[in-house]
Each structure stands twice: as structure tokens, then as C-alpha cells.
PDB file of C-alpha atoms in Angstrom:
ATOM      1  CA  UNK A   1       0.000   0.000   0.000  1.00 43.00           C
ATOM      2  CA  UNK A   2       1.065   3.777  -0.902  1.00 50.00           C
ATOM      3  CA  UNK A   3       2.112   5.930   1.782  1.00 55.00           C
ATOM      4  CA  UNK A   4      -0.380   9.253   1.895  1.00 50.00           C
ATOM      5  CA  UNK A   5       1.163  12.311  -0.375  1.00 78.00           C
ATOM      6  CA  UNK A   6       3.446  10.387  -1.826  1.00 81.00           C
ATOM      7  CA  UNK A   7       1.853  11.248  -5.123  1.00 77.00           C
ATOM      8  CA  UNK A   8       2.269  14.690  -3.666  1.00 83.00           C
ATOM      9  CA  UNK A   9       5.852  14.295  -2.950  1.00 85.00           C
ATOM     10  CA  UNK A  10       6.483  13.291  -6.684  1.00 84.00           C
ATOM     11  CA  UNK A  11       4.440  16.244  -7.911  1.00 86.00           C
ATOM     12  CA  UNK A  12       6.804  18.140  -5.773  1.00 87.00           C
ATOM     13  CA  UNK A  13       9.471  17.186  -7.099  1.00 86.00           C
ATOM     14  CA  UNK A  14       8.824  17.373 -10.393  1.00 87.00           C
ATOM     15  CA  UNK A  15       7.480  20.690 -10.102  1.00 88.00           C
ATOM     16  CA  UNK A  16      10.422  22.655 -11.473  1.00 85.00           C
ATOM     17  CA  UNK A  17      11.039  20.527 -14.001  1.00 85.00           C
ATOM     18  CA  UNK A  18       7.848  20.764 -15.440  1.00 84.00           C
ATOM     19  CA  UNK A  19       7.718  24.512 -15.269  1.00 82.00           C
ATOM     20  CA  UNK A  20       9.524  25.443 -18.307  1.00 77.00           C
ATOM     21  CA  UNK A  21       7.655  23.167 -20.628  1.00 78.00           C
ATOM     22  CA  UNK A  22       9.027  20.840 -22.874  1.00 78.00           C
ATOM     23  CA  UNK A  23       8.589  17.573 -21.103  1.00 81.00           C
ATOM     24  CA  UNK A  24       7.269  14.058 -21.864  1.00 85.00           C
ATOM     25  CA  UNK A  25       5.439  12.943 -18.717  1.00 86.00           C
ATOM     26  CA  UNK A  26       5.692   8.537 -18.734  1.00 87.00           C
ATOM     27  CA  UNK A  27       2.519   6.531 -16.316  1.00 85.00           C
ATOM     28  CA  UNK A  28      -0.005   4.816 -16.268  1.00 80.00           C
ATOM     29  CA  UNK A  29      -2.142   7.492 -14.009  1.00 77.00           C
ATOM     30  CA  UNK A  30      -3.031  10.622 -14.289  1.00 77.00           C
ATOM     31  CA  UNK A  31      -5.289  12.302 -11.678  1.00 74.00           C
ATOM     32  CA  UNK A  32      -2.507  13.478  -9.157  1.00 81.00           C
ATOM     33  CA  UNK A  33      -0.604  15.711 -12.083  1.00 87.00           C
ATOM     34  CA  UNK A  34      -1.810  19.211 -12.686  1.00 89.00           C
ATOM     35  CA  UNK A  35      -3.515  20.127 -15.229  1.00 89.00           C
ATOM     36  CA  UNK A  36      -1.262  22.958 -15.662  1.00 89.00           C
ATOM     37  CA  UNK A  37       1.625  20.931 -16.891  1.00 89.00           C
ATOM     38  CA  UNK A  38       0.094  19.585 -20.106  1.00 90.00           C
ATOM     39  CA  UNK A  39      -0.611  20.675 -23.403  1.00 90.00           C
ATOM     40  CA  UNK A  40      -1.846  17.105 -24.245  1.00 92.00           C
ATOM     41  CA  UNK A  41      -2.434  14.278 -22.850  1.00 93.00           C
ATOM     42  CA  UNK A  42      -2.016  11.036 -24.812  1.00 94.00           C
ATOM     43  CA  UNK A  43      -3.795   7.850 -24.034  1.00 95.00           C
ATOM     44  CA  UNK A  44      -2.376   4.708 -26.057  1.00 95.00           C
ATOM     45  CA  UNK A  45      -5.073   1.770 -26.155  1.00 95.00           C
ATOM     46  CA  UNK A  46      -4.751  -1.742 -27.755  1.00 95.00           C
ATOM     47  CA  UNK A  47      -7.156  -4.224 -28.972  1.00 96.00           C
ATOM     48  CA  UNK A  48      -7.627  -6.463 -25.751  1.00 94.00           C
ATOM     49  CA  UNK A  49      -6.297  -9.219 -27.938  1.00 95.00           C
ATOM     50  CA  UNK A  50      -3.017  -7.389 -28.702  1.00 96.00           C
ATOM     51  CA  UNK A  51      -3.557  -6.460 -24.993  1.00 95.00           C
ATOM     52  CA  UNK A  52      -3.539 -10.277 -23.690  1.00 96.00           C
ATOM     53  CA  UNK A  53      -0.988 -11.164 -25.619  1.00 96.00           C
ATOM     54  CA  UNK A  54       1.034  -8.598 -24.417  1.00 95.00           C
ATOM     55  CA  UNK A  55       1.093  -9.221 -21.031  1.00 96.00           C
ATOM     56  CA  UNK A  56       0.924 -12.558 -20.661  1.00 96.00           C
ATOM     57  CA  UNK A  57       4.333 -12.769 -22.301  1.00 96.00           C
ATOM     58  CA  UNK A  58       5.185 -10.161 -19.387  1.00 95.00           C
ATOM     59  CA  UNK A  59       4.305 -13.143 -16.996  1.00 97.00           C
ATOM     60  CA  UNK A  60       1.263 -11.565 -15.812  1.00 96.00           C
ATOM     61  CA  UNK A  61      -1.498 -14.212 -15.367  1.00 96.00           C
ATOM     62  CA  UNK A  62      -4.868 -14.323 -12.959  1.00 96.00           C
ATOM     63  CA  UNK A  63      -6.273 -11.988 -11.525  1.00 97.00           C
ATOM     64  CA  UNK A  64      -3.408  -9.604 -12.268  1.00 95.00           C
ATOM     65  CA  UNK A  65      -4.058 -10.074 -15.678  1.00 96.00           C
ATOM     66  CA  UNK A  66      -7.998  -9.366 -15.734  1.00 96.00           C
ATOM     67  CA  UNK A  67      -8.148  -6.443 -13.991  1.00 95.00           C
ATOM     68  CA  UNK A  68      -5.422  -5.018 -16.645  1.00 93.00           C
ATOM     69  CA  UNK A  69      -7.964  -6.254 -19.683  1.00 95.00           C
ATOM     70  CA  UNK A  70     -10.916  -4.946 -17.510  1.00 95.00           C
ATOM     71  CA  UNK A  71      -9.464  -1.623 -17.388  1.00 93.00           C
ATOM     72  CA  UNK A  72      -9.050  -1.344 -20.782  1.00 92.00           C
ATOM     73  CA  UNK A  73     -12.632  -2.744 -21.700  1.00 93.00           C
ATOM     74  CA  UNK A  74     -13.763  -0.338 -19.097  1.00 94.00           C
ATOM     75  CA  UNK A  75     -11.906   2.493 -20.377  1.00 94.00           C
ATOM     76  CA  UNK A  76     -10.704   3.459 -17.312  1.00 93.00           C
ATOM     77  CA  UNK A  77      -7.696   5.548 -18.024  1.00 92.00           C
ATOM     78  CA  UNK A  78      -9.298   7.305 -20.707  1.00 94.00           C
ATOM     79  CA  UNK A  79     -12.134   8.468 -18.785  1.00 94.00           C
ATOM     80  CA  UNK A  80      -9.811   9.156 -15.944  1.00 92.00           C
ATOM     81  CA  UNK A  81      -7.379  11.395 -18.197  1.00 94.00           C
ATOM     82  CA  UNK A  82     -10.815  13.145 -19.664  1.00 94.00           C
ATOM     83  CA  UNK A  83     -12.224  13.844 -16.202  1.00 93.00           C
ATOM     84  CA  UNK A  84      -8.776  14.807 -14.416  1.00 92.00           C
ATOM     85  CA  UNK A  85      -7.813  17.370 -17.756  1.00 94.00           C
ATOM     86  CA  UNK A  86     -10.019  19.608 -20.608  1.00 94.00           C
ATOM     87  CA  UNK A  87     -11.487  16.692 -22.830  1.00 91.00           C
ATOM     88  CA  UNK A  88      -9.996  19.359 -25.537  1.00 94.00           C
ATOM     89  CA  UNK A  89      -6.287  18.117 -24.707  1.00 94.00           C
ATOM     90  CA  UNK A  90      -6.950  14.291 -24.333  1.00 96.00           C
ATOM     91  CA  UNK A  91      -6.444  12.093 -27.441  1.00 95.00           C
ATOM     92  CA  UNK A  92      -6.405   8.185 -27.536  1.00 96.00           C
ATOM     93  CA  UNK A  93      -4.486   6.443 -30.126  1.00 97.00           C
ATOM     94  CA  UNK A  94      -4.047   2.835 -30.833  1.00 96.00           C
ATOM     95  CA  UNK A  95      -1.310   1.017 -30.372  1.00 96.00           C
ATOM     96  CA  UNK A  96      -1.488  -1.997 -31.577  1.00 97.00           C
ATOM     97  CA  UNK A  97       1.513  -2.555 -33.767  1.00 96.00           C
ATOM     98  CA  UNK A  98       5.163  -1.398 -34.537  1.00 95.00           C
ATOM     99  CA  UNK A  99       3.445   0.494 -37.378  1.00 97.00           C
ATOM    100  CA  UNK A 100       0.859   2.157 -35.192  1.00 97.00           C
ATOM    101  CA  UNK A 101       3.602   3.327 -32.679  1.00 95.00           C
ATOM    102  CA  UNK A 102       5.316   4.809 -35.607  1.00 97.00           C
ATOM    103  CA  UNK A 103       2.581   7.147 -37.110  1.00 97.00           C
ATOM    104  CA  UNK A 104       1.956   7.977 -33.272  1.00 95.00           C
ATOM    105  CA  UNK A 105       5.401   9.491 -32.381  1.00 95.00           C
ATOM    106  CA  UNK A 106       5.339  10.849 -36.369  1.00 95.00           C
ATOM    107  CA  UNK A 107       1.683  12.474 -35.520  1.00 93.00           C
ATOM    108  CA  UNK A 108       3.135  13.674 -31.790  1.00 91.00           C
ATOM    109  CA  UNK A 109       6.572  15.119 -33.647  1.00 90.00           C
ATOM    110  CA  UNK A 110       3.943  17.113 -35.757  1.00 91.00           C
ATOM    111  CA  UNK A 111       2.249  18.039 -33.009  1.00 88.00           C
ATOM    112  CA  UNK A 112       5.327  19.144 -31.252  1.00 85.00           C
ATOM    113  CA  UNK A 113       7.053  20.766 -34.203  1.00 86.00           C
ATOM    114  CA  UNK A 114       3.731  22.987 -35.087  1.00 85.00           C
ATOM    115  CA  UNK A 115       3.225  24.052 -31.279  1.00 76.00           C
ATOM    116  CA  UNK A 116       6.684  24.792 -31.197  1.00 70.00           C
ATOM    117  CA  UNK A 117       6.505  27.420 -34.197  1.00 66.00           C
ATOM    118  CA  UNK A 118       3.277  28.750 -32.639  1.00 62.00           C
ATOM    119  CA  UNK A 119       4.322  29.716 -29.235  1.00 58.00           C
TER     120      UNK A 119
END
């Protein structure tokens, strides 16, 4: 079990780091980070096949394992990201392949490059 604020404690830290922009933020949560740190937030989903697959090579089997497919037929991180940040600056893409990873950091290099030249 989690000791209480350590989610705080990692915000903390992180805090002036995030401040000047520029970062890639890496989990598999998203309801302790403010909302003030992101331009977007990216949720990556797989087909729960793909998904199964996945981690069962990883070892993970029982009930381990269906709670991590439920989530994803649930949608929970999605509708977490959506309800913890402005629906306007959550996107889900699939990643079900080597290809689809590809176009996905080719789409998010766009992304990057045009905010970039914006601001």
C-alpha cells in the first residue's frame, strides 16, 4: 500500500522541471498531475487481444491479468485522463503494432514541431 502524499511528494518534485515546458510525462495514471503541466495528454489503447498477448508474455497471469484487460474494456484511463484534464487536450491512439507506434510518435513530432513554431 502507498504511503499518503506520496503522489504529492512526486508532484513536488517534479514541479520545477515541469515549469519550463518541454517535457514528456511517462505513467499509467493521471489524476494526481496538474492540469497545468500539459498541453496534451495522450492515451495509447490496444485491442484487448493485442492487450492479452502482451502481457501474458510479461508473466502476468490471474487476476493480475484481468483487472489489466478490464481496465481497458472499461476504459478506465481514458475516462480518468478526460475527467482529471479539458477533454480538448486528451487524445487516444491505438497502439497496436510497430506500425501504429510509428505514425503515433510521427503524428506527436507534428504536433510538437507545429506548437513549437506557434508559441
Amino acid at each position: 500500500m502507498e504511503e499518503p502524499g506520496i503522489w504529492q511528494s512526486v508532484c513536488d518534485e517534479l514541479e520545477d522541471m515541469t515549469e519550463a515546458g518541454g517535457n514528456i510525462v511517462d505513467h499509467h495514471g493521471c489524476d494526481f498531475f496538474p492540469e497545468r503541466w500539459f498541453d496534451r495528454v495522450v492515451v495509447l489503447q490496444t485491442d484487448n487481444t493485442v492487450l492479452y498477448d502482451r502481457l501474458s508474455r510479461r508473466g502476468y497471469t490471474g487476476q493480475k491479468l484481468t483487472n489489466n484487460i478490464e481496465c481497458k474494456i472499461f476504459q478506465i484511463l481514458l475516462e480518468e485522463a478526460k475527467e482529471s484534464y479539458s477533454e480538448d487536450i486528451v487524445v487516444a491512439l491505438r497502439s497496436d503494432s510497430v506500425e501504429d507506434i510509428s505514425k503515433n510518435v510521427e503524428m506527436l513530432s507534428n504536433w510538437i514541431s507545429s506548437w513549437y513554431r506557434v508559441s
